[in-house]
mmCIF file of C-alpha atoms in Angstrom:
data_model
loop_
_atom_site.group_PDB
_atom_site.id
_atom_site.type_symbol
_atom_site.label_atom_id
_atom_site.label_comp_id
_atom_site.label_asym_id
_atom_site.label_seq_id
_atom_site.Cartn_x
_atom_site.Cartn_y
_atom_site.Cartn_z
ATOM 1 C CA UNK A 490 18.232 43.093 102.244
ATOM 2 C CA UNK A 491 16.676 41.232 99.481
ATOM 3 C CA UNK A 492 16.417 44.012 96.939
ATOM 4 C CA UNK A 493 20.188 44.779 97.785
ATOM 5 C CA UNK A 494 21.079 40.868 96.680
ATOM 6 C CA UNK A 495 18.746 41.174 93.504
ATOM 7 C CA UNK A 496 20.666 44.538 92.391
ATOM 8 C CA UNK A 497 24.045 43.032 92.721
ATOM 9 C CA UNK A 498 22.974 39.817 90.925
ATOM 10 C CA UNK A 499 21.506 42.411 88.184
ATOM 11 C CA UNK A 500 24.728 44.177 88.489
ATOM 12 C CA UNK A 501 27.531 41.425 87.974
ATOM 13 C CA UNK A 502 25.675 39.461 85.131
ATOM 14 C CA UNK A 503 27.032 41.995 82.847
ATOM 15 C CA UNK A 504 30.481 41.548 83.730
ATOM 16 C CA UNK A 505 30.548 38.324 84.182
ATOM 17 C CA UNK A 506 28.842 38.292 80.451
ATOM 18 C CA UNK A 507 31.846 40.128 79.061
ATOM 19 C CA UNK A 508 34.214 38.457 80.155
ATOM 20 C CA UNK A 509 33.242 34.962 79.181
ATOM 21 C CA UNK A 510 32.658 36.285 75.828
ATOM 22 C CA UNK A 511 36.488 38.084 75.826
ATOM 23 C CA UNK A 512 37.364 34.721 76.843
ATOM 24 C CA UNK A 513 35.664 32.360 74.005
ATOM 25 C CA UNK A 514 37.301 35.579 71.284
ATOM 26 C CA UNK A 515 40.217 34.765 72.180
ATOM 27 C CA UNK A 516 40.066 31.048 71.782
ATOM 28 C CA UNK A 517 39.077 31.346 68.447
ATOM 29 C CA UNK A 518 42.064 34.082 67.462
ATOM 30 C CA UNK A 519 44.372 31.315 68.530
ATOM 31 C CA UNK A 520 42.840 28.511 66.485
ATOM 32 C CA UNK A 521 43.020 30.253 63.616
ATOM 33 C CA UNK A 522 46.746 31.383 64.073
ATOM 34 C CA UNK A 523 47.508 27.417 64.414
ATOM 35 C CA UNK A 524 45.431 27.036 61.244
ATOM 36 C CA UNK A 525 47.057 26.666 57.911
ATOM 37 C CA UNK A 526 44.960 27.538 54.770
ATOM 38 C CA UNK A 527 44.736 24.503 52.179
ATOM 39 C CA UNK A 528 44.217 26.814 49.163
ATOM 40 C CA UNK A 529 45.118 30.422 48.575
ATOM 41 C CA UNK A 530 43.440 32.177 45.934
ATOM 42 C CA UNK A 531 45.053 35.356 44.461
ATOM 43 C CA UNK A 532 42.992 38.340 43.026
ATOM 44 C CA UNK A 533 43.886 36.947 39.729
ATOM 45 C CA UNK A 534 42.378 33.907 39.715
ATOM 46 C CA UNK A 535 44.973 31.879 40.522
ATOM 47 C CA UNK A 536 44.890 28.927 43.388
ATOM 48 C CA UNK A 537 48.051 27.416 44.725
ATOM 49 C CA UNK A 538 48.343 24.666 47.049
ATOM 50 C CA UNK A 539 50.118 24.886 50.585
ATOM 51 C CA UNK A 540 52.185 22.333 51.451
ATOM 52 C CA UNK A 541 50.128 19.761 54.016
ATOM 53 C CA UNK A 542 50.940 20.158 57.795
ATOM 54 C CA UNK A 543 52.449 17.311 59.188
ATOM 55 C CA UNK A 544 50.174 13.976 59.534
ATOM 56 C CA UNK A 545 48.377 15.291 56.560
ATOM 57 C CA UNK A 546 48.488 13.413 52.901
ATOM 58 C CA UNK A 547 50.039 15.677 49.817
ATOM 59 C CA UNK A 548 47.582 16.891 47.309
ATOM 60 C CA UNK A 549 48.452 17.858 43.792
ATOM 61 C CA UNK A 550 47.542 21.889 42.782
ATOM 62 C CA UNK A 551 44.971 23.602 40.746
ATOM 63 C CA UNK A 552 46.548 25.613 39.056
ATOM 64 C CA UNK A 553 49.640 23.701 37.031
ATOM 65 C CA UNK A 554 51.003 27.045 36.131
ATOM 66 C CA UNK A 555 51.078 28.474 38.314
ATOM 67 C CA UNK A 556 54.643 30.053 39.440
ATOM 68 C CA UNK A 557 53.929 29.642 43.181
ATOM 69 C CA UNK A 558 53.202 25.701 42.295
ATOM 70 C CA UNK A 559 54.804 23.522 44.689
ATOM 71 C CA UNK A 560 56.900 20.245 43.601
ATOM 72 C CA UNK A 561 55.196 17.026 44.524
ATOM 73 C CA UNK A 562 56.101 16.099 47.779
ATOM 74 C CA UNK A 563 59.043 13.110 48.047
ATOM 75 C CA UNK A 564 57.560 10.318 50.937
ATOM 76 C CA UNK A 565 59.118 11.047 53.976
ATOM 77 C CA UNK A 566 62.741 9.269 54.678
ATOM 78 C CA UNK A 567 62.544 7.172 57.644
ATOM 79 C CA UNK A 568 65.900 7.055 59.742
ATOM 80 C CA UNK A 569 67.099 3.588 60.591
ATOM 81 C CA UNK A 570 66.548 4.757 64.401
ATOM 82 C CA UNK A 571 63.273 5.010 64.257
ATOM 83 C CA UNK A 572 62.702 1.731 62.512
ATOM 84 C CA UNK A 573 65.397 -0.970 64.547
ATOM 85 C CA UNK A 574 64.164 -3.899 63.385
ATOM 86 C CA UNK A 575 64.280 -3.367 59.719
ATOM 87 C CA UNK A 576 66.092 -2.252 56.964
ATOM 88 C CA UNK A 577 63.852 -0.968 54.028
ATOM 89 C CA UNK A 578 66.685 -0.867 51.604
ATOM 90 C CA UNK A 579 68.124 -4.390 52.326
ATOM 91 C CA UNK A 580 65.146 -5.831 54.218
ATOM 92 C CA UNK A 581 66.848 -7.287 56.537
ATOM 93 C CA UNK A 582 65.658 -7.711 60.364
ATOM 94 C CA UNK A 583 66.157 -8.998 63.979
ATOM 95 C CA UNK A 584 65.671 -10.384 66.731
ATOM 96 C CA UNK A 585 65.188 -9.566 70.494
ATOM 97 C CA UNK A 586 66.188 -12.536 72.676
ATOM 98 C CA UNK A 587 63.568 -12.964 75.750
ATOM 99 C CA UNK A 588 64.919 -14.660 78.959
ATOM 100 C CA UNK A 589 65.365 -18.802 78.125
ATOM 101 C CA UNK A 590 65.897 -18.441 74.488
ATOM 102 C CA UNK A 591 67.728 -21.389 73.658
ATOM 103 C CA UNK A 592 69.417 -20.207 70.716
ATOM 104 C CA UNK A 593 72.004 -18.686 73.934
ATOM 105 C CA UNK A 594 72.825 -21.863 74.718
ATOM 106 C CA UNK A 595 74.779 -22.934 71.836
ATOM 107 C CA UNK A 596 77.221 -19.866 72.174
ATOM 108 C CA UNK A 597 78.631 -21.927 75.080
ATOM 109 C CA UNK A 598 78.159 -25.089 73.561
ATOM 110 C CA UNK A 599 80.029 -24.328 70.533
ATOM 111 C CA UNK A 600 82.823 -22.440 73.065
ATOM 112 C CA UNK A 601 83.472 -25.436 75.655
ATOM 113 C CA UNK A 602 83.245 -28.740 72.933
ATOM 114 C CA UNK A 603 85.487 -29.703 70.759
ATOM 115 C CA UNK A 604 83.721 -32.693 69.175
ATOM 116 C CA UNK A 605 80.257 -30.444 68.968
ATOM 117 C CA UNK A 606 82.547 -27.785 66.663
ATOM 118 C CA UNK A 607 83.764 -30.983 64.715
ATOM 119 C CA UNK A 608 80.741 -32.352 64.526
ATOM 120 C CA UNK A 609 78.634 -29.576 63.738
ATOM 121 C CA UNK A 610 81.109 -27.802 61.724
ATOM 122 C CA UNK A 611 80.866 -24.336 63.400
ATOM 123 C CA UNK A 612 82.852 -22.083 65.331
ATOM 124 C CA UNK A 613 82.644 -18.890 67.235
ATOM 125 C CA UNK A 614 84.283 -15.596 66.418
ATOM 126 C CA UNK A 615 84.187 -12.641 68.625
ATOM 127 C CA UNK A 616 85.065 -8.868 68.098
ATOM 128 C CA UNK A 617 84.148 -6.369 64.821
ATOM 129 C CA UNK A 618 87.941 -6.877 63.740
ATOM 130 C CA UNK A 619 88.047 -10.640 63.973
ATOM 131 C CA UNK A 620 84.524 -10.790 62.129
ATOM 132 C CA UNK A 621 85.439 -8.674 59.397
ATOM 133 C CA UNK A 622 88.454 -10.180 58.693
ATOM 134 C CA UNK A 623 86.276 -13.307 58.331
ATOM 135 C CA UNK A 624 83.511 -11.906 56.256
ATOM 136 C CA UNK A 625 86.160 -10.871 54.081
ATOM 137 C CA UNK A 626 87.583 -13.649 53.533
ATOM 138 C CA UNK A 627 84.535 -15.916 52.471
ATOM 139 C CA UNK A 628 83.906 -17.247 55.876
ATOM 140 C CA UNK A 629 80.062 -17.842 56.105
ATOM 141 C CA UNK A 630 77.772 -16.944 58.755
ATOM 142 C CA UNK A 631 75.165 -18.753 60.416
ATOM 143 C CA UNK A 632 74.261 -16.453 63.414
ATOM 144 C CA UNK A 633 75.069 -12.869 65.290
ATOM 145 C CA UNK A 634 74.731 -11.775 68.835
ATOM 146 C CA UNK A 635 75.082 -8.267 69.666
ATOM 147 C CA UNK A 636 74.192 -5.811 71.914
ATOM 148 C CA UNK A 637 74.069 -2.909 70.250
ATOM 149 C CA UNK A 638 72.957 -1.859 66.322
ATOM 150 C CA UNK A 639 75.518 -0.196 65.206
ATOM 151 C CA UNK A 640 77.970 -2.776 65.129
ATOM 152 C CA UNK A 641 76.132 -5.153 63.194
ATOM 153 C CA UNK A 642 75.304 -1.935 60.453
ATOM 154 C CA UNK A 643 79.182 -1.760 60.432
ATOM 155 C CA UNK A 644 79.300 -5.394 58.736
ATOM 156 C CA UNK A 645 78.550 -5.538 54.932
ATOM 157 C CA UNK A 646 74.834 -5.853 53.942
ATOM 158 C CA UNK A 647 75.110 -8.321 51.180
ATOM 159 C CA UNK A 648 77.169 -10.831 53.868
ATOM 160 C CA UNK A 649 73.797 -10.523 56.255
ATOM 161 C CA UNK A 650 71.403 -11.916 54.070
ATOM 162 C CA UNK A 651 70.084 -15.298 55.353
ATOM 163 C CA UNK A 652 71.998 -14.827 58.791
ATOM 164 C CA UNK A 653 69.955 -14.668 61.622
ATOM 165 C CA UNK A 654 70.436 -11.355 63.238
ATOM 166 C CA UNK A 655 69.796 -11.523 67.565
ATOM 167 C CA UNK A 656 69.965 -8.440 69.534
ATOM 168 C CA UNK A 657 70.997 -9.422 73.636
ATOM 169 C CA UNK A 658 72.008 -7.307 76.773
ATOM 170 C CA UNK A 659 75.653 -6.476 77.229
ATOM 171 C CA UNK A 660 75.346 -8.348 80.150
ATOM 172 C CA UNK A 661 74.946 -11.636 77.950
ATOM 173 C CA UNK A 662 77.610 -11.286 75.903
ATOM 174 C CA UNK A 663 79.890 -10.252 79.072
ATOM 175 C CA UNK A 664 79.256 -13.567 80.492
ATOM 176 C CA UNK A 665 79.928 -15.242 77.602
ATOM 177 C CA UNK A 666 83.002 -13.673 76.571
ATOM 178 C CA UNK A 667 86.667 -14.612 78.226
ATOM 179 C CA UNK A 668 87.601 -11.095 77.132
ATOM 180 C CA UNK A 669 88.237 -8.463 79.869
ATOM 181 C CA UNK A 670 86.561 -5.845 77.495
ATOM 182 C CA UNK A 671 84.317 -7.366 75.296
ATOM 183 C CA UNK A 672 83.138 -5.849 71.920
ATOM 184 C CA UNK A 673 79.428 -6.282 72.150
ATOM 185 C CA UNK A 674 79.667 -8.564 69.062
ATOM 186 C CA UNK A 675 79.446 -13.023 68.169
ATOM 187 C CA UNK A 676 79.195 -14.681 65.454
ATOM 188 C CA UNK A 677 78.735 -18.469 64.797
ATOM 189 C CA UNK A 678 80.339 -19.352 61.495
ATOM 190 C CA UNK A 679 80.653 -22.764 59.212
ATOM 191 C CA UNK A 680 84.060 -23.946 59.609
ATOM 192 C CA UNK A 681 86.176 -22.558 56.928
ATOM 193 C CA UNK A 682 87.732 -24.729 54.265
ATOM 194 C CA UNK A 683 90.768 -23.348 53.386
ATOM 195 C CA UNK A 684 90.500 -24.323 49.562
ATOM 196 C CA UNK A 685 87.228 -21.762 49.766
ATOM 197 C CA UNK A 686 88.817 -19.085 51.339
ATOM 198 C CA UNK A 687 89.637 -15.758 49.461
ATOM 199 C CA UNK A 688 93.580 -14.837 51.071
ATOM 200 C CA UNK A 689 94.099 -10.610 50.605
ATOM 201 C CA UNK A 690 96.022 -10.298 47.259
ATOM 202 C CA UNK A 691 98.774 -8.914 49.908
ATOM 203 C CA UNK A 692 99.737 -12.025 51.495
ATOM 204 C CA UNK A 693 99.483 -14.167 48.299
ATOM 205 C CA UNK A 694 101.976 -11.768 46.613
ATOM 206 C CA UNK A 695 104.470 -12.260 49.534
ATOM 207 C CA UNK A 696 104.291 -16.399 49.728
ATOM 208 C CA UNK A 697 107.390 -17.821 50.055
ATOM 209 C CA UNK A 698 108.521 -21.836 49.409
ATOM 210 C CA UNK A 699 107.944 -22.040 53.437
ATOM 211 C CA UNK A 700 105.109 -24.164 55.210
ATOM 212 C CA UNK A 701 104.684 -25.006 58.872
ATOM 213 C CA UNK A 702 104.644 -28.657 60.531
ATOM 214 C CA UNK A 703 102.606 -28.041 63.806
ATOM 215 C CA UNK A 704 103.649 -31.279 66.416
ATOM 216 C CA UNK A 705 101.840 -31.821 69.902
ATOM 217 C CA UNK A 706 101.069 -28.730 70.363
ATOM 218 C CA UNK A 707 98.733 -28.350 72.870
ATOM 219 C CA UNK A 708 99.038 -24.880 74.766
ATOM 220 C CA UNK A 709 96.052 -22.364 72.726
ATOM 221 C CA UNK A 710 97.961 -19.200 73.169
ATOM 222 C CA UNK A 711 101.495 -20.638 71.816
ATOM 223 C CA UNK A 712 99.763 -21.700 68.889
ATOM 224 C CA UNK A 713 98.011 -18.711 68.189
ATOM 225 C CA UNK A 714 101.322 -17.095 68.439
ATOM 226 C CA UNK A 715 103.151 -19.148 65.848
ATOM 227 C CA UNK A 716 99.664 -18.667 63.477
ATOM 228 C CA UNK A 717 100.934 -14.882 64.056
ATOM 229 C CA UNK A 718 104.310 -15.533 63.035
ATOM 230 C CA UNK A 719 103.605 -17.827 59.834
ATOM 231 C CA UNK A 720 101.342 -15.064 58.649
ATOM 232 C CA UNK A 721 103.829 -12.629 59.218
ATOM 233 C CA UNK A 722 106.590 -14.382 57.566
ATOM 234 C CA UNK A 723 104.576 -14.936 54.706
ATOM 235 C CA UNK A 724 104.321 -19.099 55.011
ATOM 236 C CA UNK A 725 102.579 -21.065 52.307
ATOM 237 C CA UNK A 726 100.642 -23.466 54.281
ATOM 238 C CA UNK A 727 100.304 -24.688 57.900
ATOM 239 C CA UNK A 728 99.900 -28.225 58.486
ATOM 240 C CA UNK A 729 98.347 -29.367 62.202
ATOM 241 C CA UNK A 730 98.912 -32.665 63.053
ATOM 242 C CA UNK A 731 96.500 -35.169 65.425
ATOM 243 C CA UNK A 732 97.212 -34.335 69.198
ATOM 244 C CA UNK A 733 97.652 -30.429 68.976
ATOM 245 C CA UNK A 734 95.178 -28.138 69.972
ATOM 246 C CA UNK A 735 92.091 -27.062 68.089
ATOM 247 C CA UNK A 736 93.486 -24.417 65.765
ATOM 248 C CA UNK A 737 89.499 -22.310 66.032
ATOM 249 C CA UNK A 738 89.197 -22.709 69.487
ATOM 250 C CA UNK A 739 88.526 -19.128 70.750
ATOM 251 C CA UNK A 740 91.814 -18.812 72.633
ATOM 252 C CA UNK A 741 93.760 -19.804 69.592
ATOM 253 C CA UNK A 742 91.587 -16.958 68.045
ATOM 254 C CA UNK A 743 91.883 -14.722 70.031
ATOM 255 C CA UNK A 744 96.431 -15.026 70.248
ATOM 256 C CA UNK A 745 96.552 -15.223 66.387
ATOM 257 C CA UNK A 746 95.189 -11.732 65.916
ATOM 258 C CA UNK A 747 93.261 -12.872 62.465
ATOM 259 C CA UNK A 748 96.089 -14.942 61.009
ATOM 260 C CA UNK A 749 93.196 -17.705 60.404
ATOM 261 C CA UNK A 750 92.272 -15.611 57.420
ATOM 262 C CA UNK A 751 95.463 -14.969 55.695
ATOM 263 C CA UNK A 752 97.131 -18.146 55.710
ATOM 264 C CA UNK A 753 95.602 -21.189 55.281
ATOM 265 C CA UNK A 754 95.185 -24.019 57.483
ATOM 266 C CA UNK A 755 95.117 -27.775 57.498
ATOM 267 C CA UNK A 756 94.087 -29.178 61.479
ATOM 268 C CA UNK A 757 94.163 -32.365 62.715
ATOM 269 C CA UNK A 758 96.202 -34.457 59.829
ATOM 270 C CA UNK A 759 97.593 -37.860 60.156
ATOM 271 C CA UNK A 760 101.035 -38.438 59.796
ATOM 272 C CA UNK A 761 100.368 -41.092 56.655
ATOM 273 C CA UNK A 762 98.392 -38.208 54.927
ATOM 274 C CA UNK A 763 100.599 -35.322 55.923
ATOM 275 C CA UNK A 764 103.084 -35.511 53.048
ATOM 276 C CA UNK A 765 100.189 -35.202 50.102
ATOM 277 C CA UNK A 766 99.883 -31.077 51.575
ATOM 278 C CA UNK A 767 103.854 -30.791 50.807
ATOM 279 C CA UNK A 768 104.822 -29.562 47.469
ATOM 280 C CA UNK A 769 106.898 -31.489 45.503
ATOM 281 C CA UNK A 770 111.084 -31.953 46.452
ATOM 282 C CA UNK A 771 110.331 -30.379 50.070
ATOM 283 C CA UNK A 772 112.764 -30.798 52.812
ATOM 284 C CA UNK A 773 111.187 -31.061 56.131
ATOM 285 C CA UNK A 774 113.274 -29.699 59.247
ATOM 286 C CA UNK A 775 112.829 -29.838 62.561
ATOM 287 C CA UNK A 776 113.476 -27.264 65.181
ATOM 288 C CA UNK A 777 113.949 -28.717 68.440
ATOM 289 C CA UNK A 778 116.909 -27.607 70.315
ATOM 290 C CA UNK A 779 116.709 -30.015 73.118
ATOM 291 C CA UNK A 780 115.611 -32.868 70.565
ATOM 292 C CA UNK A 781 116.539 -36.635 70.582
ATOM 293 C CA UNK A 782 120.251 -38.359 70.500
ATOM 294 C CA UNK A 783 121.322 -34.160 70.436
ATOM 295 C CA UNK A 784 124.399 -35.460 72.366
ATOM 296 C CA UNK A 785 125.538 -37.994 70.410
ATOM 297 C CA UNK A 786 125.400 -36.023 66.837
ATOM 298 C CA UNK A 787 126.851 -32.747 68.137
ATOM 299 C CA UNK A 788 130.370 -31.374 68.519
ATOM 300 C CA UNK A 789 131.384 -30.913 71.912
ATOM 301 C CA UNK A 790 131.966 -27.277 70.992
ATOM 302 C CA UNK A 791 128.026 -27.200 69.866
ATOM 303 C CA UNK A 792 127.202 -29.134 73.316
ATOM 304 C CA UNK A 793 129.721 -26.652 75.421
ATOM 305 C CA UNK A 794 127.131 -24.020 74.263
ATOM 306 C CA UNK A 795 123.917 -24.900 75.858
ATOM 307 C CA UNK A 796 122.555 -26.528 72.632
ATOM 308 C CA UNK A 797 121.239 -29.868 74.862
ATOM 309 C CA UNK A 798 118.082 -29.982 77.151
ATOM 310 C CA UNK A 799 119.164 -32.433 79.963
ATOM 311 C CA UNK A 800 115.727 -32.613 81.119
ATOM 312 C CA UNK A 801 114.749 -34.185 78.086
ATOM 313 C CA UNK A 802 117.904 -35.947 77.483
ATOM 314 C CA UNK A 803 117.147 -38.135 80.930
ATOM 315 C CA UNK A 804 113.505 -39.115 79.017
ATOM 316 C CA UNK A 805 115.059 -40.106 75.995
ATOM 317 C CA UNK A 806 117.693 -42.558 77.642
ATOM 318 C CA UNK A 807 114.788 -43.361 80.266
ATOM 319 C CA UNK A 808 112.883 -44.281 77.283
ATOM 320 C CA UNK A 809 116.050 -45.994 75.536
ATOM 321 C CA UNK A 810 116.409 -48.461 78.498
ATOM 322 C CA UNK A 811 112.694 -49.688 78.349
ATOM 323 C CA UNK A 812 113.918 -50.080 74.276
ATOM 324 C CA UNK A 813 116.572 -52.057 74.860
ATOM 325 C CA UNK A 814 114.944 -54.331 77.404
ATOM 326 C CA UNK A 815 112.172 -55.284 74.016
ATOM 327 C CA UNK A 816 115.462 -55.254 71.756
ATOM 328 C CA UNK A 817 116.478 -58.906 72.928
ATOM 329 C CA UNK A 818 113.682 -60.976 71.345
ATOM 330 C CA UNK A 819 114.491 -58.693 67.817
ATOM 331 C CA UNK A 820 117.062 -60.097 65.027
ATOM 332 C CA UNK A 821 120.494 -57.713 65.232
ATOM 333 C CA UNK A 822 120.814 -54.835 63.893
ATOM 334 C CA UNK A 823 116.722 -53.931 63.879
ATOM 335 C CA UNK A 824 116.691 -51.831 67.564
ATOM 336 C CA UNK A 825 118.019 -48.513 66.564
ATOM 337 C CA UNK A 826 115.653 -48.395 63.809
ATOM 338 C CA UNK A 827 113.618 -46.430 65.999
ATOM 339 C CA UNK A 828 115.346 -43.355 66.054
ATOM 340 C CA UNK A 829 116.026 -41.795 62.898
ATOM 341 C CA UNK A 830 119.583 -40.041 62.718
ATOM 342 C CA UNK A 831 119.350 -36.604 61.409
ATOM 343 C CA UNK A 832 122.205 -34.115 60.779
ATOM 344 C CA UNK A 833 122.682 -31.605 63.207
ATOM 345 C CA UNK A 834 123.393 -27.696 61.995
ATOM 346 C CA UNK A 835 122.697 -24.172 63.188
ATOM 347 C CA UNK A 836 119.882 -22.151 62.194
ATOM 348 C CA UNK A 837 121.431 -19.736 61.026
ATOM 349 C CA UNK A 838 123.316 -21.622 57.963
ATOM 350 C CA UNK A 839 121.857 -21.661 54.416
ATOM 351 C CA UNK A 840 118.364 -24.779 54.626
ATOM 352 C CA UNK A 841 116.110 -22.887 52.401
ATOM 353 C CA UNK A 842 117.522 -24.271 48.795
ATOM 354 C CA UNK A 843 114.726 -25.950 48.015
ATOM 355 C CA UNK A 844 110.789 -25.799 49.321
ATOM 356 C CA UNK A 845 111.819 -26.096 53.223
ATOM 357 C CA UNK A 846 108.979 -27.486 56.034
ATOM 358 C CA UNK A 847 109.188 -26.783 59.673
ATOM 359 C CA UNK A 848 108.007 -29.004 61.882
ATOM 360 C CA UNK A 849 107.816 -27.805 66.163
ATOM 361 C CA UNK A 850 107.048 -29.754 68.481
ATOM 362 C CA UNK A 851 105.589 -28.758 71.558
ATOM 363 C CA UNK A 852 107.075 -28.191 74.890
ATOM 364 C CA UNK A 853 105.911 -30.803 76.952
ATOM 365 C CA UNK A 854 106.002 -33.547 74.597
ATOM 366 C CA UNK A 855 108.388 -32.199 71.834
ATOM 367 C CA UNK A 856 108.823 -34.191 68.696
ATOM 368 C CA UNK A 857 106.672 -36.836 67.628
ATOM 369 C CA UNK A 858 108.817 -40.308 65.885
ATOM 370 C CA UNK A 859 106.959 -39.745 62.689
ATOM 371 C CA UNK A 860 108.005 -36.725 62.395
ATOM 372 C CA UNK A 861 112.004 -37.424 62.275
ATOM 373 C CA UNK A 862 111.080 -40.169 60.137
ATOM 374 C CA UNK A 863 109.929 -38.076 57.592
ATOM 375 C CA UNK A 864 112.969 -35.168 57.877
ATOM 376 C CA UNK A 865 114.743 -38.621 57.145
ATOM 377 C CA UNK A 866 112.420 -39.554 54.509
ATOM 378 C CA UNK A 867 113.167 -36.188 52.945
ATOM 379 C CA UNK A 868 116.736 -35.429 54.080
ATOM 380 C CA UNK A 869 116.490 -32.999 55.966
ATOM 381 C CA UNK A 870 118.174 -32.294 59.210
ATOM 382 C CA UNK A 871 117.743 -30.460 62.572
ATOM 383 C CA UNK A 872 118.047 -26.874 63.303
ATOM 384 C CA UNK A 873 119.311 -25.666 66.369
ATOM 385 C CA UNK A 874 118.760 -22.610 68.011
ATOM 386 C CA UNK A 875 122.112 -21.859 70.610
ATOM 387 C CA UNK A 876 121.117 -20.800 73.617
ATOM 388 C CA UNK A 877 123.446 -19.463 76.885
ATOM 389 C CA UNK A 878 124.033 -22.775 79.212
ATOM 390 C CA UNK A 879 121.471 -23.362 81.824
ATOM 391 C CA UNK A 880 118.830 -21.866 80.294
ATOM 392 C CA UNK A 881 116.245 -24.134 79.618
ATOM 393 C CA UNK A 882 114.793 -24.706 75.428
ATOM 394 C CA UNK A 883 112.755 -21.919 74.163
ATOM 395 C CA UNK A 884 108.916 -21.888 73.868
ATOM 396 C CA UNK A 885 107.837 -23.050 70.883
ATOM 397 C CA UNK A 886 106.068 -19.800 69.851
ATOM 398 C CA UNK A 887 109.745 -18.164 70.414
ATOM 399 C CA UNK A 888 111.406 -20.692 68.305
ATOM 400 C CA UNK A 889 108.738 -21.206 65.826
ATOM 401 C CA UNK A 890 109.082 -16.782 65.128
ATOM 402 C CA UNK A 891 112.842 -17.209 64.780
ATOM 403 C CA UNK A 892 113.318 -19.825 62.630
ATOM 404 C CA UNK A 893 110.342 -18.718 59.990
ATOM 405 C CA UNK A 894 111.563 -15.460 59.352
ATOM 406 C CA UNK A 895 115.142 -16.677 59.373
ATOM 407 C CA UNK A 896 113.781 -18.501 56.626
ATOM 408 C CA UNK A 897 112.226 -15.479 55.018
ATOM 409 C CA UNK A 898 115.794 -13.423 55.408
ATOM 410 C CA UNK A 899 117.337 -16.323 53.604
ATOM 411 C CA UNK A 900 114.917 -16.619 50.748
ATOM 412 C CA UNK A 901 115.518 -12.470 50.258
ATOM 413 C CA UNK A 902 119.066 -13.205 50.038
ATOM 414 C CA UNK A 903 118.631 -15.532 47.330
ATOM 415 C CA UNK A 904 116.302 -13.491 45.499
ATOM 416 C CA UNK A 905 118.725 -10.049 45.514
ATOM 417 C CA UNK A 906 121.271 -12.381 44.455
ATOM 418 C CA UNK A 907 119.321 -13.402 41.370
ATOM 419 C CA UNK A 908 118.504 -10.270 40.605
ATOM 420 C CA UNK A 909 121.853 -9.152 40.400
ATOM 421 C CA UNK A 910 123.239 -11.412 38.308
ATOM 422 C CA UNK A 911 120.240 -11.287 35.871
ATOM 423 C CA UNK A 912 121.368 -7.307 35.658
#
């Protein structure tokens, strides 16, 4: 039995040895196939360098006169997606926000606090289109928050130098944004100065001698719509008095659709300094179809057409009764000085013979006494828009749009008539 086992071992040894030898030879052949020659020597004695494999340094050719000489290898071009934290051509970098990053809390502070915006001189813009319009107009960015790198790459590179770029999660932007579908990018800008802004050439070519003055406008949506109408009509300037909503509030920016960077906007003005921003010989017209003391100054025909708002007149009469009680101690004839007398005319009659400024009052508080005094001092009038009896006054945005585009129509007609007279 022992002899059989011994014979079996000797019989199996060559077989095992052959199998091992075949396996080793196969591995050697595989390694040989994977190798690439560094140099190729031809029978003529010419030596040609081979292109190095991945990860190897390029080498110079030994024979420069060889027809098979390879060109010097160019440095590897690394795509931007492979280096997301740097732009080689511009040196721009961005940071990834970590949980608890204090820079993120400044966003909500700017959004909710008007005193902070005015004190720090910063505003918040959201959306690629609004940010692009701001950069094109010359607004100075400070910080950008974005969820995808592609949103930043769409912006001009020269405008991003010196700007803090912070990548955050889309969920964070969604929590900060008031939009139903956030666009994934928000920017903190220095509050724009209308003197330093660069407005579009097309807008400058279509400017009209027409200004807009906003008085006691409190609704952000109305103000944004009014600014958009002012830019569309070609107003040369928009003036906002104290008491109006902040023109750089996010809701106003969203409703204006980029109008902030198409027409100069001067915010938070006093009535004493406001005339300094008006061109010479400007006439101020007030737009309030439910305006003060309208019943006494309008004809019966106009009153029959419903140009008077009974609700505001009732408030006016209540105010007049309070004033009459205080007028007993005044000199004779001094009691009526508080209410300027303005002529009333329909909005579709000519009122653009001189540079004109239209005052739009808020729906809640209406026109201020200072606006009426300014209109009286410039020989202005009240412009009324007729409405059907029983219908309340138009909202501020609607009235402003009607009057501004009516003024544009009148100016265009005058320009056509003057061109015909010259020809």
